[in-house]
Tab-separated table of C-alpha atoms in Angstrom:
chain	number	residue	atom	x	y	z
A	552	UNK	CA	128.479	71.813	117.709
A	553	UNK	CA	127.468	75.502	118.219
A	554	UNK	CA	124.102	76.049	120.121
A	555	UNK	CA	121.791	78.884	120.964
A	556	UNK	CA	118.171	79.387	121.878
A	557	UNK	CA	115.593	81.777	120.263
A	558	UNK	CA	112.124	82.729	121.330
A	559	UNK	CA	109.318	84.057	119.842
A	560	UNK	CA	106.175	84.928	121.127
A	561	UNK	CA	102.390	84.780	120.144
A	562	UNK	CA	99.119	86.453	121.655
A	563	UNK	CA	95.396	85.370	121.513
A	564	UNK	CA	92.571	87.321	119.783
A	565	UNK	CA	91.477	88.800	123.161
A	566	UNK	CA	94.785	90.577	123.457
A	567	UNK	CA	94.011	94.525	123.397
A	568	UNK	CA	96.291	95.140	120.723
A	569	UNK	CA	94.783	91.612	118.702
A	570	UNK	CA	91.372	93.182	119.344
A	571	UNK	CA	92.434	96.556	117.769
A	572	UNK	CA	94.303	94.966	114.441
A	573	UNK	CA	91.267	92.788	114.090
A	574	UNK	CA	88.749	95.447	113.954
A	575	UNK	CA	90.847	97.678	111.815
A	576	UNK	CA	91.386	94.844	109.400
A	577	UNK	CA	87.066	93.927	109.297
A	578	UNK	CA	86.215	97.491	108.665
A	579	UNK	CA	89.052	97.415	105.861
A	580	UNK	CA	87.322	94.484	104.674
A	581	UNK	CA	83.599	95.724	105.010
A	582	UNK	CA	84.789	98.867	102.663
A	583	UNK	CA	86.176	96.287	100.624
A	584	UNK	CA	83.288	93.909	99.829
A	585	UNK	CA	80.929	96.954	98.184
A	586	UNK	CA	83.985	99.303	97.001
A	587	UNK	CA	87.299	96.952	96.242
A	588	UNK	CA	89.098	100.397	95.268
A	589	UNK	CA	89.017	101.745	99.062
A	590	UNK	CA	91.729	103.803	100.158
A	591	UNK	CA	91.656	102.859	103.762
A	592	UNK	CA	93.995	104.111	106.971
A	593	UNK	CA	91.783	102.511	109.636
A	594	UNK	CA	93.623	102.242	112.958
A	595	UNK	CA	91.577	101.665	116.300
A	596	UNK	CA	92.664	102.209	120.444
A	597	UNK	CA	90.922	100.239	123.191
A	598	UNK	CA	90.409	100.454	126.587
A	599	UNK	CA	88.084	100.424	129.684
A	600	UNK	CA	84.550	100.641	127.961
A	601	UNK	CA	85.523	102.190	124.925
A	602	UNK	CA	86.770	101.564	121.969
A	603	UNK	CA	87.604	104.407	119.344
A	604	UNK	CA	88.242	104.425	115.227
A	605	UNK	CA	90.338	106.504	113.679
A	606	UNK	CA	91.921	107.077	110.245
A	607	UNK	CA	92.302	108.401	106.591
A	608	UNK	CA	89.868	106.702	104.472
A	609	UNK	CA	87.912	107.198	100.818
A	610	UNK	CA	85.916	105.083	99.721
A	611	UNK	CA	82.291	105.200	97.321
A	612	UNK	CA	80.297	103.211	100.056
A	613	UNK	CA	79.012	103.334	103.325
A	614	UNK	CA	79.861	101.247	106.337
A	615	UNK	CA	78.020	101.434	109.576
A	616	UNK	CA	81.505	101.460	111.930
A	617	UNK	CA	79.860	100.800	115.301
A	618	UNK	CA	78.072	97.448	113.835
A	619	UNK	CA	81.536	96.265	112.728
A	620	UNK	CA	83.114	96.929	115.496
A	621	UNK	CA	80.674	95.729	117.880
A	622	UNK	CA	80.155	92.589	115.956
A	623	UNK	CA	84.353	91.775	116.092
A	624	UNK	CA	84.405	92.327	119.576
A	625	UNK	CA	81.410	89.888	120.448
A	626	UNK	CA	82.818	87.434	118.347
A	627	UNK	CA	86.397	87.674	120.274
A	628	UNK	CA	84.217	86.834	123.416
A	629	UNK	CA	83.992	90.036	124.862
A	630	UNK	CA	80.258	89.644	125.474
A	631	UNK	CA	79.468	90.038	128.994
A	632	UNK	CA	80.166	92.019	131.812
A	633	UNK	CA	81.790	88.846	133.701
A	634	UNK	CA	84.704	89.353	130.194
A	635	UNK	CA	85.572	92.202	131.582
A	636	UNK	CA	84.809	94.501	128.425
A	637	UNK	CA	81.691	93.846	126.849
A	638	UNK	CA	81.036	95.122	122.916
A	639	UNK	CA	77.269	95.488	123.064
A	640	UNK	CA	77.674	98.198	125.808
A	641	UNK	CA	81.060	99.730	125.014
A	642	UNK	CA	81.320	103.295	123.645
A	643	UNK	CA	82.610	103.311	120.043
A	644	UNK	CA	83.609	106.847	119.172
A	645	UNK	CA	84.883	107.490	115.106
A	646	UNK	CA	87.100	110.316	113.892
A	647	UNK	CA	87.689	109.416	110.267
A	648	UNK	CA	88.602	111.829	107.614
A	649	UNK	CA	89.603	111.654	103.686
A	650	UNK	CA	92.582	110.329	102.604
A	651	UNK	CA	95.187	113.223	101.849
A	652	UNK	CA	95.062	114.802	98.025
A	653	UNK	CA	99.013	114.734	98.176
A	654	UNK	CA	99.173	110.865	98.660
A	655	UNK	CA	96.347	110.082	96.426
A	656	UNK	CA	98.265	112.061	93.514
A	657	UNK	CA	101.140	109.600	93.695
A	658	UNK	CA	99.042	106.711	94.523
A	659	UNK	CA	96.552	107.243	91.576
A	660	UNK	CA	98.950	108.222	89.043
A	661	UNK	CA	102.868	106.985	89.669
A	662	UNK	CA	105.712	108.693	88.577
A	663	UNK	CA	106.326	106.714	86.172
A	664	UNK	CA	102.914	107.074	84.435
A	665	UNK	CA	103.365	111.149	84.920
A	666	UNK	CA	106.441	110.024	82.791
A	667	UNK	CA	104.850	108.530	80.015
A	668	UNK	CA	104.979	104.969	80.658
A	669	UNK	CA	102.177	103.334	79.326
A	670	UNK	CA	102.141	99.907	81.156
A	671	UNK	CA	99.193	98.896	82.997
A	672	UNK	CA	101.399	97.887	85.960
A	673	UNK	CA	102.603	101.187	86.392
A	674	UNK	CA	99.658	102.666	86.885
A	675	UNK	CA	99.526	102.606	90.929
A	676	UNK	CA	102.396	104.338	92.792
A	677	UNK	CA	103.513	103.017	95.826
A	678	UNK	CA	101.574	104.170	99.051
A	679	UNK	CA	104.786	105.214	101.142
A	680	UNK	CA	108.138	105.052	101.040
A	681	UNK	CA	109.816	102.109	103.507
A	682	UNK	CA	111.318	98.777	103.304
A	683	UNK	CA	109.709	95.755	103.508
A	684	UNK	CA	111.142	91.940	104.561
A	685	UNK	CA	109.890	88.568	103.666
A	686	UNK	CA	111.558	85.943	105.210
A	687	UNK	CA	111.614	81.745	104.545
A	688	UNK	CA	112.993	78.825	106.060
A	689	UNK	CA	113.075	74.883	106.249
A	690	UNK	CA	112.340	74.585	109.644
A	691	UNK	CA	108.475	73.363	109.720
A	692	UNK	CA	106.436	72.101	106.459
A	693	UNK	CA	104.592	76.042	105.833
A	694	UNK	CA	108.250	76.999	105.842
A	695	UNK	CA	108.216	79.463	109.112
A	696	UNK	CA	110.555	79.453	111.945
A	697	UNK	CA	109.233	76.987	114.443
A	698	UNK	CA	109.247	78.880	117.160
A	699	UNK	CA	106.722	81.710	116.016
A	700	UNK	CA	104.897	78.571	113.972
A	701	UNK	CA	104.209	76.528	117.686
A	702	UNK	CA	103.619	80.144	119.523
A	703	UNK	CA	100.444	80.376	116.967
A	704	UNK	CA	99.864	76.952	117.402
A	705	UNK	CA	99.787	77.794	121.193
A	706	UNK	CA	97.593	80.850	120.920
A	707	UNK	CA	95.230	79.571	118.824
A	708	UNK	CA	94.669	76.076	120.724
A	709	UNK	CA	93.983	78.614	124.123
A	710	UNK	CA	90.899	79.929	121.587
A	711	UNK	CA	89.661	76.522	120.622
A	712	UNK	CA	89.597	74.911	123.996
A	713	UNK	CA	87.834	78.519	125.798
A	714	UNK	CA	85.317	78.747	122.601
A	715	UNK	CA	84.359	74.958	122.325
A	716	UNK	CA	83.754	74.727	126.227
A	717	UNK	CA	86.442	72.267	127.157
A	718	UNK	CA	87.525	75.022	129.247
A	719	UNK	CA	84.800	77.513	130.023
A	720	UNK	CA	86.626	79.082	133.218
A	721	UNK	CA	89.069	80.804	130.326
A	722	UNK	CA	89.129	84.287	129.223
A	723	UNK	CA	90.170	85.477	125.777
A	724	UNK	CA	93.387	87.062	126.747
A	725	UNK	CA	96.439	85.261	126.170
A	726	UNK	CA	100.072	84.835	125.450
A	727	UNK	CA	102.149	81.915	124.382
A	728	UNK	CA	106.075	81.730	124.260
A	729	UNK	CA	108.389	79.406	122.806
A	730	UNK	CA	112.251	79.172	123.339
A	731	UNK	CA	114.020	76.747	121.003
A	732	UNK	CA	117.211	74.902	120.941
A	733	UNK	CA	119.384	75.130	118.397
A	734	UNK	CA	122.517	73.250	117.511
A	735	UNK	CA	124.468	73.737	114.135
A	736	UNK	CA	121.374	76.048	112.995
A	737	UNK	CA	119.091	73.126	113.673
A	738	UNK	CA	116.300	72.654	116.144
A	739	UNK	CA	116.697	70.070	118.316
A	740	UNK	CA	114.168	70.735	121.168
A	741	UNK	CA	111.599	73.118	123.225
A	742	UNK	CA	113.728	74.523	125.862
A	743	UNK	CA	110.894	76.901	127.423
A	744	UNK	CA	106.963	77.012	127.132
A	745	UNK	CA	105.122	79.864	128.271
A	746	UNK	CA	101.781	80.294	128.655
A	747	UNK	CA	99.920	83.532	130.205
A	748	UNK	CA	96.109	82.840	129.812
A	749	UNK	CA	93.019	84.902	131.060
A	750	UNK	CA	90.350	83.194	133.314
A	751	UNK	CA	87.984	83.668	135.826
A	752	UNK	CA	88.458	83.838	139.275
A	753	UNK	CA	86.452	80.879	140.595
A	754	UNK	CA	89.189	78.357	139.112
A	755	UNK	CA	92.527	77.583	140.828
A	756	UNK	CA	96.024	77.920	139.950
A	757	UNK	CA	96.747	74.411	139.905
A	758	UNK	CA	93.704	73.185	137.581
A	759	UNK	CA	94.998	75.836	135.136
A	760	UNK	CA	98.314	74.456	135.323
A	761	UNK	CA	96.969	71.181	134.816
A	762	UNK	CA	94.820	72.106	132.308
A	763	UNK	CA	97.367	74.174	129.888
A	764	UNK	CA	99.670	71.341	129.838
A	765	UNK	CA	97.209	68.499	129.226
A	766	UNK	CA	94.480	70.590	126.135
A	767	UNK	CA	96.943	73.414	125.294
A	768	UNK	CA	101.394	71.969	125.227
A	769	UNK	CA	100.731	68.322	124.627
A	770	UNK	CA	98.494	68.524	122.179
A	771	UNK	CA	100.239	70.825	119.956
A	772	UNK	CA	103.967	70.687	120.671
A	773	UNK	CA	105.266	67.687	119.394
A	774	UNK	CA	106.568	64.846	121.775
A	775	UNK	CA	109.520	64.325	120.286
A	776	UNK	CA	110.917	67.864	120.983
A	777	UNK	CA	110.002	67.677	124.590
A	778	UNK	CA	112.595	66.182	127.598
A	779	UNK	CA	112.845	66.290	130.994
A	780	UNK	CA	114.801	69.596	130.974
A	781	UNK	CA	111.743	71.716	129.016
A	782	UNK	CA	110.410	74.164	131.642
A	783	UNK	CA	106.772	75.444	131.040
A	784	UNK	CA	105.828	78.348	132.596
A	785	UNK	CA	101.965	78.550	133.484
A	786	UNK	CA	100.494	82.164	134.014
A	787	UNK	CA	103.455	82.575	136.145
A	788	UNK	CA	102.076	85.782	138.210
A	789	UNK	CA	99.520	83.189	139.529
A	790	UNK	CA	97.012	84.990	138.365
A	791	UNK	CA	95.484	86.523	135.472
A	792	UNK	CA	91.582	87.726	136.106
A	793	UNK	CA	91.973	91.223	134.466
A	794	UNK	CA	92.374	91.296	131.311
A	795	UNK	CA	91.300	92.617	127.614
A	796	UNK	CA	91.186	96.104	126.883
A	797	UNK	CA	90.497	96.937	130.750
A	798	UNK	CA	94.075	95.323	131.687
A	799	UNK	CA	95.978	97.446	129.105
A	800	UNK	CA	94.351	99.489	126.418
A	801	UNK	CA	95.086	98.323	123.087
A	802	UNK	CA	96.496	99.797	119.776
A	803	UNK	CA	96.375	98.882	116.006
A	804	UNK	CA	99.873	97.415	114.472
A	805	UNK	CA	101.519	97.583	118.028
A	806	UNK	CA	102.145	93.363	117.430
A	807	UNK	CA	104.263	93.598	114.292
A	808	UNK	CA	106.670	90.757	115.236
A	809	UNK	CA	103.578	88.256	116.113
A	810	UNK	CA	102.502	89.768	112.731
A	811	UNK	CA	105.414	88.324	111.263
A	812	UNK	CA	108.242	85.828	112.053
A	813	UNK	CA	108.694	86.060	115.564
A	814	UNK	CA	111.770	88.279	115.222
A	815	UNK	CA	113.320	85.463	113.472
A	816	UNK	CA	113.721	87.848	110.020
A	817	UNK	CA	114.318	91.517	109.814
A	818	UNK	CA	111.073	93.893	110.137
A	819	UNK	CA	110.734	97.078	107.960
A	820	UNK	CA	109.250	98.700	110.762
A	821	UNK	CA	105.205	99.024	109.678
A	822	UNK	CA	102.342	97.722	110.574
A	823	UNK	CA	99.773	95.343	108.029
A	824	UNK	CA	96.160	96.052	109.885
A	825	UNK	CA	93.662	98.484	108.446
A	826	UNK	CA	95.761	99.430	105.496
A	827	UNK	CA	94.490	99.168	102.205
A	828	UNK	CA	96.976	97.082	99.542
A	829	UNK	CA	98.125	100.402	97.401
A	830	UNK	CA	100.041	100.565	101.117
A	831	UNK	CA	103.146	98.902	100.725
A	832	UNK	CA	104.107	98.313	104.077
A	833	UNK	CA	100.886	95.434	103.531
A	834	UNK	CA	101.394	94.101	100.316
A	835	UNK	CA	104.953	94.332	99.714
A	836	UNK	CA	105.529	92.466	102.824
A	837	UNK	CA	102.864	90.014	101.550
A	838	UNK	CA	105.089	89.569	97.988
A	839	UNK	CA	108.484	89.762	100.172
A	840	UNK	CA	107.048	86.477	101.925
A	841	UNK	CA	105.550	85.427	98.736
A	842	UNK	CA	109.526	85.569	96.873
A	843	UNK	CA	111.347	84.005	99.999
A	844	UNK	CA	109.135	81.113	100.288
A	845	UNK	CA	109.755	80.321	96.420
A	846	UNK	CA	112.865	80.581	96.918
A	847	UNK	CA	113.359	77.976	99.889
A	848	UNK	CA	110.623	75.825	98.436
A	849	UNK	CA	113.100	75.447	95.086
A	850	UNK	CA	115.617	73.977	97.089
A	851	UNK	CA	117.780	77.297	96.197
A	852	UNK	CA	118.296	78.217	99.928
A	853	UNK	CA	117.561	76.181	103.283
A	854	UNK	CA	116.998	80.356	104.724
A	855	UNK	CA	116.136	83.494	102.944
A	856	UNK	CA	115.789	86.851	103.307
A	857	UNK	CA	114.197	89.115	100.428
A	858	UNK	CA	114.012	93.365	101.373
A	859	UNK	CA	112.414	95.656	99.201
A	860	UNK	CA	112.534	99.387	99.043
A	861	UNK	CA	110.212	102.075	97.516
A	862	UNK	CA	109.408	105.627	96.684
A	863	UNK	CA	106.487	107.125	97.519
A	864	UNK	CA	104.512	107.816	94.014
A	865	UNK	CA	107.221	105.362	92.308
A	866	UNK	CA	105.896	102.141	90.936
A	867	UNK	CA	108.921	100.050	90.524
A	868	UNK	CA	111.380	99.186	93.782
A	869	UNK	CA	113.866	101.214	93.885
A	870	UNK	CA	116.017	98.300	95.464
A	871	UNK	CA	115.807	94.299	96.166
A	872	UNK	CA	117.947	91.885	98.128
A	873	UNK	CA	117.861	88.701	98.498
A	874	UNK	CA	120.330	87.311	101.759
A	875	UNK	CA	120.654	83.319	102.137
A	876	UNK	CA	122.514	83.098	105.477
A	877	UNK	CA	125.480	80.875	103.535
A	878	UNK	CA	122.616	78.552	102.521
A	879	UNK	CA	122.735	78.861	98.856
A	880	UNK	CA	125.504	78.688	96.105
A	881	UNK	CA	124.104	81.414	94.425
A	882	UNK	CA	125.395	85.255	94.577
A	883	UNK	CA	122.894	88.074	96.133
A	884	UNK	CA	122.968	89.664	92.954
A	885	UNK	CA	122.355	86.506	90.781
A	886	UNK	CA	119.409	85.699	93.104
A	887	UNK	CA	118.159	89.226	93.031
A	888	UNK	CA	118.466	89.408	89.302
A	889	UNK	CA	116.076	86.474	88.956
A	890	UNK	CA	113.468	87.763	91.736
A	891	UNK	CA	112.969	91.038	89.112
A	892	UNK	CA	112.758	88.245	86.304
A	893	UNK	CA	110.230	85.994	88.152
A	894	UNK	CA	108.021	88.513	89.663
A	895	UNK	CA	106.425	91.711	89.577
A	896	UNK	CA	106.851	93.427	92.382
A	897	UNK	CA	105.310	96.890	90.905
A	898	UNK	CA	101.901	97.833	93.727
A	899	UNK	CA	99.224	96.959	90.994
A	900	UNK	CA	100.817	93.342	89.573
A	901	UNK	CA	100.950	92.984	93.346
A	902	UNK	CA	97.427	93.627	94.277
A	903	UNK	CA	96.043	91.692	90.943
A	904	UNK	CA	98.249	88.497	91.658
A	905	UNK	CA	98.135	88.216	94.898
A	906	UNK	CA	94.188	89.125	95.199
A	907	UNK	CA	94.729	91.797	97.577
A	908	UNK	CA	91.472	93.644	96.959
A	909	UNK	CA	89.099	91.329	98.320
A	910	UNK	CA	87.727	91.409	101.773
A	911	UNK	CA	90.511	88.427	103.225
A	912	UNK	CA	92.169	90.588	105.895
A	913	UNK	CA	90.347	90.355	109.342
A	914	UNK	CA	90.906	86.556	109.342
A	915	UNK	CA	94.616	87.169	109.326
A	916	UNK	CA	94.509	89.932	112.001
A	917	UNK	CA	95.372	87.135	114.713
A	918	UNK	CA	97.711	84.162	115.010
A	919	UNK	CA	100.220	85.803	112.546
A	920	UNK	CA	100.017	86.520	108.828
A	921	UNK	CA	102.611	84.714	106.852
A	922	UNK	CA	102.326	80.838	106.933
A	923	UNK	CA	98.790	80.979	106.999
A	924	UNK	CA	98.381	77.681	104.185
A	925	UNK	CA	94.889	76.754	105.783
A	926	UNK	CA	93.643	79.824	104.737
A	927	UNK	CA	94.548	80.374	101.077
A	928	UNK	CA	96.140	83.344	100.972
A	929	UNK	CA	98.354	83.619	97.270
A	930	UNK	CA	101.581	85.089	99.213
A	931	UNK	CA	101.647	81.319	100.517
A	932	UNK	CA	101.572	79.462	97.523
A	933	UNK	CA	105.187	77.729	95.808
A	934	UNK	CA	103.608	78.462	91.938
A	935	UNK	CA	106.960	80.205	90.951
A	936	UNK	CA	109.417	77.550	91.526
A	937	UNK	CA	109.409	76.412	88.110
A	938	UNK	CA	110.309	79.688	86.851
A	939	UNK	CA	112.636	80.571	89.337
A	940	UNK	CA	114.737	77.386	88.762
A	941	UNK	CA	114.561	78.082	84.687
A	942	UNK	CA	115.498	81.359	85.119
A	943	UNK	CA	118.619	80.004	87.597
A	944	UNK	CA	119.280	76.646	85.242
A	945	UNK	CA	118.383	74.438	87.888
C-alpha cells in the first residue's frame, strides 16, 4: 500500500499575524453594519506597543478605528502589561485613503454592463484580476482535510482552556501542528502533534507538557488515531514567555494557508482579511469552496479541486476547472460545464447568495475560514446537490 505523511499547521488568535487579520476583518465589518456597500482595503501591522491601520477604503459612514481596534485586541487577551502587549495603552496610528477612481470604474460598472448587457448580475465587475481555489474532500464530516481540521481543533481548544481559566498560566500565542499518515490516500493515524503555546513564566516546562496533552491532544484528537509511535512535541524550545506582537510583529493576510486548507489544495496566492466582497480574492474563494464541497457532498468526487480566473472590471470568469484527483468518472470539462449551469459565479450573484455584505467576517479571521459549519456561513452549505446531480443525470 503506498504511504506518505502531510502536515498542516494552525495558529491561535494571539498570533501577531491572527491579531492583524482579525482587526482588519472587525473594522471591515463595523463599515459594514451602517454602510453594507463599503469598498474596504483595510490591512493592519503590529508590533511592540503599536499597532497601525492602513488601507484604501470608501464608505458613507463613520467608524471610530482606534475603538475597534482596541476593543479586538482586549478581547484576544492582550489586556495587561503581564500579556506582553496591552490594547488599552498601545499606540494605534491610521493612514487610510479613498479607494482608487480606476478600480471603482470597473468595479461599479463591469465591462460587460459598459457593453450593454442588461442583467442585474452583471452589474459588479470583478475587484482584481487572480485565481482563486476551493478545495473538498471526504476526509472529516465538514469535508476538510483532517489535518488542517484537528490543527483548528488544536488552536482553538489552547483559547478555550486559557479563556475559561482551566489554565490561567497561558498566554494567547499559539501554534498547533498536525502530521498525518496516509496509506492508499487514506488516513490511518496522527504521526506528529505539535504544540507551541504562550505562558507565563512562573509555570514549568513539565506542567505544560502535562497539561497540553491531558486539556488540549486528548481531548480533541481522537483515540483511535493515536499509537504508541505518535510523537507530540510540547513548546519544544522549552520555553515560550515572549510572545504576541512584541515576539514578532504581525501583518494582515500573512496566514493564507491556515486561512485555507492547510496546503492540502492549491492557493491563488491572496489574502481574505479586510477586503470587502466586490474583491474576488474573498468571495470567489468563498464560492470556489462553496462548488467543491457540492461537489464531494453529491457523491460525484471523494476530492475536488474547483479554480477560477477573472478580469479585472469583467463580471463573468474568464475560466473554471474543476480537478477530481482520479476520484470521479466524470470528465473536467463535463464537471466544469455543470459548475457554470449550477451556479453563478458572476461578483454580485456571489455577494447576494452567499450574504457577503453583512458584518460576518471578524469571526472567521481565526481558526481558518472554510469548514466553519458552526458558524453558518452559506459557502458551507450542500443546497446545490440536487441540481448538480440533475444537471449530471445522477
Amino acid at each position: 500500500m503506498a504511504k506518505y505523511f502531510f502536515t498542516s499547521e494552525s495558529v491561535t488568535e494571539g498570533h501577531p499575524d491572527k491579531v492583524c487579520d482579525q482587526v482588519s476583518d472587525a473594522i471591515l465589518d463595523a463599515m459594514l453594519e451602517k454602510d453594507p456597500q463599503s469598498h474596504v482595503a483595510c490591512e493592519v501591522t503590529a508590533t511592540t506597543g503599536m499597532i497601525h491601520v492602513m488601507g484604501e477604503i470608501s464608505t458613507e459612514c463613520y467608524v471610530d478605528i482606534p475603538a475597534v481596534v482596541r476593543d479586538v485586541v482586549c478581547g484576544i487577551g492582550y489586556n495587561n502589561p503581564d500579556a506582553g502587549f496591552n490594547g488599552n495603552t498601545c499606540a494605534v496610528l491610521t493612514s487610510i485613503d479613498m479607494q482608487s477612481p480606476d478600480i471603482a470604474m470597473g468595479v461599479n460598472e463591469s465591462y460587460e454592463v459598459k457593453n450593454g448587457a442588461t442583467d442585474e448580475n452583471d452589474q459588479i465587475g470583478a475587484g482584481d484580476q487572480g485565481m482563486m481555489f476551493g478545495y473538498a474532500c471526504d476526509e472529516t464530516p465538514e469535508l476538510m482535510p483532517l489535518a488542517i481540521s484537528l490543527a483548528h481543533k488544536l488552536a482553538k481548544q489552547l483559547a478555550k482552556v486559557r479563556k475559561d481559566g482551566t489554565l490561567p498560566y497561558l498566554r494567547p500565542d499559539g501554534k498547533t501542528q498536525v502530521t498525518i499518515e496516509y496509506e492508499d490516500d487514506k488516513p490511518v493515524r496522527v504521526d506528529t502533534v505539535v504544540v507551541s503555546t504562550q505562558h507565563n513564566e512562573s509555570v514549568s516546562l513539565m506542567q505544560i507538557r502535562e497539561d497540553m496533552v491531558k486539556y488540549v491532544i486528548q481531548p480533541i484528537i481522537p483515540a483511535d488515531m493515536l499509537d504508541a509511535k505518535t510523537r507530540c512535541f510540547i513548546n519544544p524550545t522549552g520555553r515560550f514567555v515572549i510572545g504576541g506582537p512584541v515576539g514578532d510583529s504581525g501583518l494582515t493576510g500573512r496566514k493564507i494557508i491556515v486561512d485555507t486548507y492547510g496546503g492540502y489544495g492549491r492557493h491563488g496566492g491572496g489574502a481574505f482579511s479586510g477586503k470587502d466582497p466586490t474583491k474576488v480574492d474573498r468571495s470567489a474563494a468563498y464560492a470556489a469552496r462553496y462548488v467543491a464541497k457540492n461537489l464531494v457532498a453529491a457523491g460525484v468526487a471523494k476530492k475536488c479541486e474547483v479554480q477560477l480566473a477573472y478580469a479585472i472590471g469583467v463580471a463573468h470568469p474568464v475560466s473554471i476547472m474543476v480537478e477530481t484527483f482520479g476520484t470521479s468518472s466524470f470528465d473536467k470539462d463535463v464537471l466544469a460545464d455543470a459548475v457554470s449551469k449550477v451556479f453563478d459565479l458572476r461578483p454580485t450573484a456571489i455577494i447576494r447568495d452567499l450574504g457577503l455584505r453583512a458584518p460576518i467576517y471578524r469571526q472567521l479571521a481565526a481558526y481558518g475560514h472554510m469548514g466553519r459549519e458552526e458558524l453558518g456561513v452559506a459557502w458551507e452549505k450542500t443546497d446545490k446537490v440536487d441540481e448538480l446531480k440533475k444537471v449530471l443525470g445522477l
